[in-house]
Amino acid sequence: MNKVTLIGNVTADPELKTTGNEISVCKFGLAVNRNYTGADGERKTDFFNITAWRGLGDTVAKYVHKGDKVAISGSIETNSYEDSNGSKRTSFEIIASDVDFLVLKNSKGGASSDFDNES
C-alpha cells in the first residue's frame, strides 16, 4: 500500500499549469516538522514536493498561499534521472488525493475546509 499523510506549511504560493490535454496540475512545496529534536535541541524540518491534479489542483491554486497550514493525503511517486554530471539520482514527489486546509494564513478563527480530489 502506498499512502502518505503529511501536515505542514506551504513554502511558496502554489503554481498552476495545464498539460497539453488541458488538465490542471498544481505544484507546491510543504515544510513538515519532525516529531523530535536533534542532539543540538533543534527541531528538524523535511521539505516535500506536492502535486495536485485536476479540480483539486484548481482549488489549491485558488485558496492556498505561502505559509498556510495544510494536511495532505496521497501517495509517494519516485522518479529516476541522470544529472548533468552523469550521476543517477532519485526524486520523490507526493501526489495529493486530499488537501485539508487547516489554518489559512489570512483566516480569522482558523476555519478548516476539506477538498477531495474530483477526477
PDB file of C-alpha atoms in Angstrom:
ATOM      1  CA  MET A   1       0.000   0.000   0.000  1.00  0.00           C
ATOM      2  CA  ASN A   2       1.354   3.409  -0.991  1.00  0.00           C
ATOM      3  CA  LYS A   3      -0.314   6.026   1.225  1.00  0.00           C
ATOM      4  CA  VAL A   4       1.099   9.072   2.977  1.00  0.00           C
ATOM      5  CA  THR A   5      -0.375  11.780   5.211  1.00  0.00           C
ATOM      6  CA  LEU A   6       1.557  14.961   5.988  1.00  0.00           C
ATOM      7  CA  ILE A   7       0.757  18.139   7.902  1.00  0.00           C
ATOM      8  CA  GLY A   8       2.886  21.192   7.305  1.00  0.00           C
ATOM      9  CA  ASN A   9       3.205  24.711   5.979  1.00  0.00           C
ATOM     10  CA  VAL A  10       3.205  25.677   2.320  1.00  0.00           C
ATOM     11  CA  THR A  11       6.662  27.012   1.383  1.00  0.00           C
ATOM     12  CA  ALA A  12       5.615  29.215  -1.581  1.00  0.00           C
ATOM     13  CA  ASP A  13       2.453  30.113  -3.451  1.00  0.00           C
ATOM     14  CA  PRO A  14       1.315  27.079  -5.483  1.00  0.00           C
ATOM     15  CA  GLU A  15       1.967  27.131  -9.242  1.00  0.00           C
ATOM     16  CA  LEU A  16      -0.910  26.103 -11.512  1.00  0.00           C
ATOM     17  CA  LYS A  17      -0.273  24.936 -15.062  1.00  0.00           C
ATOM     18  CA  THR A  18      -2.191  22.932 -17.645  1.00  0.00           C
ATOM     19  CA  THR A  19      -0.969  19.989 -19.684  1.00  0.00           C
ATOM     20  CA  GLY A  20      -1.278  19.792 -23.464  1.00  0.00           C
ATOM     21  CA  ASN A  21      -4.588  17.988 -22.859  1.00  0.00           C
ATOM     22  CA  GLU A  22      -5.892  20.933 -20.794  1.00  0.00           C
ATOM     23  CA  ILE A  23      -5.584  19.062 -17.473  1.00  0.00           C
ATOM     24  CA  SER A  24      -4.794  21.266 -14.459  1.00  0.00           C
ATOM     25  CA  VAL A  25      -1.713  20.429 -12.402  1.00  0.00           C
ATOM     26  CA  CYS A  26      -0.718  22.395  -9.311  1.00  0.00           C
ATOM     27  CA  LYS A  27       2.702  22.066  -7.664  1.00  0.00           C
ATOM     28  CA  PHE A  28       3.883  23.414  -4.324  1.00  0.00           C
ATOM     29  CA  GLY A  29       6.307  22.732  -1.502  1.00  0.00           C
ATOM     30  CA  LEU A  30       5.415  21.597   2.015  1.00  0.00           C
ATOM     31  CA  ALA A  31       7.614  22.020   5.111  1.00  0.00           C
ATOM     32  CA  VAL A  32       6.931  19.369   7.764  1.00  0.00           C
ATOM     33  CA  ASN A  33       8.457  19.496  11.244  1.00  0.00           C
ATOM     34  CA  ARG A  34       9.750  16.237  12.688  1.00  0.00           C
ATOM     35  CA  ASN A  35       8.258  14.955  15.958  1.00  0.00           C
ATOM     36  CA  TYR A  36      11.576  15.130  17.798  1.00  0.00           C
ATOM     37  CA  THR A  37      14.544  17.433  18.276  1.00  0.00           C
ATOM     38  CA  GLY A  38      18.134  16.641  17.327  1.00  0.00           C
ATOM     39  CA  ALA A  39      21.108  16.458  19.664  1.00  0.00           C
ATOM     40  CA  ASP A  40      21.516  20.225  19.259  1.00  0.00           C
ATOM     41  CA  GLY A  41      17.985  20.770  20.630  1.00  0.00           C
ATOM     42  CA  GLU A  42      16.675  21.975  17.275  1.00  0.00           C
ATOM     43  CA  ARG A  43      13.600  20.528  15.603  1.00  0.00           C
ATOM     44  CA  LYS A  44      14.421  19.391  12.068  1.00  0.00           C
ATOM     45  CA  THR A  45      12.167  20.111   9.099  1.00  0.00           C
ATOM     46  CA  ASP A  46      11.647  17.997   5.975  1.00  0.00           C
ATOM     47  CA  PHE A  47      10.603  19.522   2.657  1.00  0.00           C
ATOM     48  CA  PHE A  48       8.317  17.718   0.209  1.00  0.00           C
ATOM     49  CA  ASN A  49       7.209  18.450  -3.351  1.00  0.00           C
ATOM     50  CA  ILE A  50       3.430  18.121  -3.695  1.00  0.00           C
ATOM     51  CA  THR A  51       1.421  17.737  -6.921  1.00  0.00           C
ATOM     52  CA  ALA A  52      -2.375  18.092  -7.101  1.00  0.00           C
ATOM     53  CA  TRP A  53      -4.205  17.269 -10.347  1.00  0.00           C
ATOM     54  CA  ARG A  54      -7.445  18.420 -11.964  1.00  0.00           C
ATOM     55  CA  GLY A  55     -10.125  20.020  -9.746  1.00  0.00           C
ATOM     56  CA  LEU A  56      -8.076  19.558  -6.587  1.00  0.00           C
ATOM     57  CA  GLY A  57      -5.186  21.425  -8.229  1.00  0.00           C
ATOM     58  CA  ASP A  58      -7.509  24.253  -9.278  1.00  0.00           C
ATOM     59  CA  THR A  59      -8.854  24.560  -5.729  1.00  0.00           C
ATOM     60  CA  VAL A  60      -5.400  24.529  -4.130  1.00  0.00           C
ATOM     61  CA  ALA A  61      -4.140  27.194  -6.538  1.00  0.00           C
ATOM     62  CA  LYS A  62      -7.140  29.393  -5.773  1.00  0.00           C
ATOM     63  CA  TYR A  63      -7.174  29.179  -1.966  1.00  0.00           C
ATOM     64  CA  VAL A  64      -3.724  28.145  -0.688  1.00  0.00           C
ATOM     65  CA  HIS A  65      -0.851  30.570  -0.200  1.00  0.00           C
ATOM     66  CA  LYS A  66       2.638  30.588   1.241  1.00  0.00           C
ATOM     67  CA  GLY A  67       2.570  29.945   4.998  1.00  0.00           C
ATOM     68  CA  ASP A  68      -0.829  28.214   5.105  1.00  0.00           C
ATOM     69  CA  LYS A  69      -1.024  25.037   7.195  1.00  0.00           C
ATOM     70  CA  VAL A  70      -2.469  22.099   5.266  1.00  0.00           C
ATOM     71  CA  ALA A  71      -2.836  18.338   5.627  1.00  0.00           C
ATOM     72  CA  ILE A  72      -2.058  16.283   2.537  1.00  0.00           C
ATOM     73  CA  SER A  73      -3.148  12.692   1.898  1.00  0.00           C
ATOM     74  CA  GLY A  74      -1.893  10.882  -1.151  1.00  0.00           C
ATOM     75  CA  SER A  75       0.802   8.587  -2.482  1.00  0.00           C
ATOM     76  CA  ILE A  76       4.559   8.759  -2.999  1.00  0.00           C
ATOM     77  CA  GLU A  77       5.910   8.673  -6.537  1.00  0.00           C
ATOM     78  CA  THR A  78       9.593   8.083  -7.287  1.00  0.00           C
ATOM     79  CA  ASN A  79      11.396   9.273 -10.394  1.00  0.00           C
ATOM     80  CA  SER A  80      14.890   8.316 -11.533  1.00  0.00           C
ATOM     81  CA  TYR A  81      17.014  10.559 -13.721  1.00  0.00           C
ATOM     82  CA  GLU A  82      20.608  11.332 -14.650  1.00  0.00           C
ATOM     83  CA  ASP A  83      22.022  14.702 -13.568  1.00  0.00           C
ATOM     84  CA  SER A  84      24.310  16.935 -15.631  1.00  0.00           C
ATOM     85  CA  ASN A  85      27.360  15.088 -14.250  1.00  0.00           C
ATOM     86  CA  GLY A  86      26.014  11.718 -15.368  1.00  0.00           C
ATOM     87  CA  SER A  87      25.167  10.595 -11.819  1.00  0.00           C
ATOM     88  CA  LYS A  88      21.960   8.661 -11.268  1.00  0.00           C
ATOM     89  CA  ARG A  89      19.510  10.444  -8.971  1.00  0.00           C
ATOM     90  CA  THR A  90      16.123   9.643  -7.471  1.00  0.00           C
ATOM     91  CA  SER A  91      13.477  12.197  -6.588  1.00  0.00           C
ATOM     92  CA  PHE A  92      10.322  11.765  -4.545  1.00  0.00           C
ATOM     93  CA  GLU A  93       7.028  13.544  -5.050  1.00  0.00           C
ATOM     94  CA  ILE A  94       3.746  13.379  -3.167  1.00  0.00           C
ATOM     95  CA  ILE A  95       0.677  13.050  -5.409  1.00  0.00           C
ATOM     96  CA  ALA A  96      -2.184  14.568  -3.389  1.00  0.00           C
ATOM     97  CA  SER A  97      -5.594  12.918  -3.317  1.00  0.00           C
ATOM     98  CA  ASP A  98      -6.947  15.161  -0.489  1.00  0.00           C
ATOM     99  CA  VAL A  99      -5.941  18.539   0.851  1.00  0.00           C
ATOM    100  CA  ASP A 100      -7.380  19.723   4.174  1.00  0.00           C
ATOM    101  CA  PHE A 101      -6.979  23.454   4.740  1.00  0.00           C
ATOM    102  CA  LEU A 102      -6.201  23.565   8.458  1.00  0.00           C
ATOM    103  CA  VAL A 103      -5.297  27.189   9.105  1.00  0.00           C
ATOM    104  CA  LEU A 104      -5.239  29.638   6.239  1.00  0.00           C
ATOM    105  CA  LYS A 105      -2.708  32.405   6.819  1.00  0.00           C
ATOM    106  CA  ASN A 106      -5.273  35.186   6.305  1.00  0.00           C
ATOM    107  CA  SER A 107      -8.196  33.480   8.058  1.00  0.00           C
ATOM    108  CA  LYS A 108      -9.679  34.569  11.362  1.00  0.00           C
ATOM    109  CA  GLY A 109     -10.580  31.843  13.815  1.00  0.00           C
ATOM    110  CA  GLY A 110      -8.672  29.095  12.000  1.00  0.00           C
ATOM    111  CA  ALA A 111     -11.581  27.753   9.975  1.00  0.00           C
ATOM    112  CA  SER A 112     -10.918  24.391   8.357  1.00  0.00           C
ATOM    113  CA  SER A 113     -12.026  23.248   4.930  1.00  0.00           C
ATOM    114  CA  ASP A 114     -11.735  19.884   3.189  1.00  0.00           C
ATOM    115  CA  PHE A 115     -11.325  19.486  -0.562  1.00  0.00           C
ATOM    116  CA  ASP A 116     -11.241  15.990  -2.034  1.00  0.00           C
ATOM    117  CA  ASN A 117      -9.851  15.166  -5.459  1.00  0.00           C
ATOM    118  CA  GLU A 118     -12.598  15.219  -8.042  1.00  0.00           C
ATOM    119  CA  SER A 119     -11.497  13.483 -11.230  1.00  0.00           C
TER     120      SER A 119
END
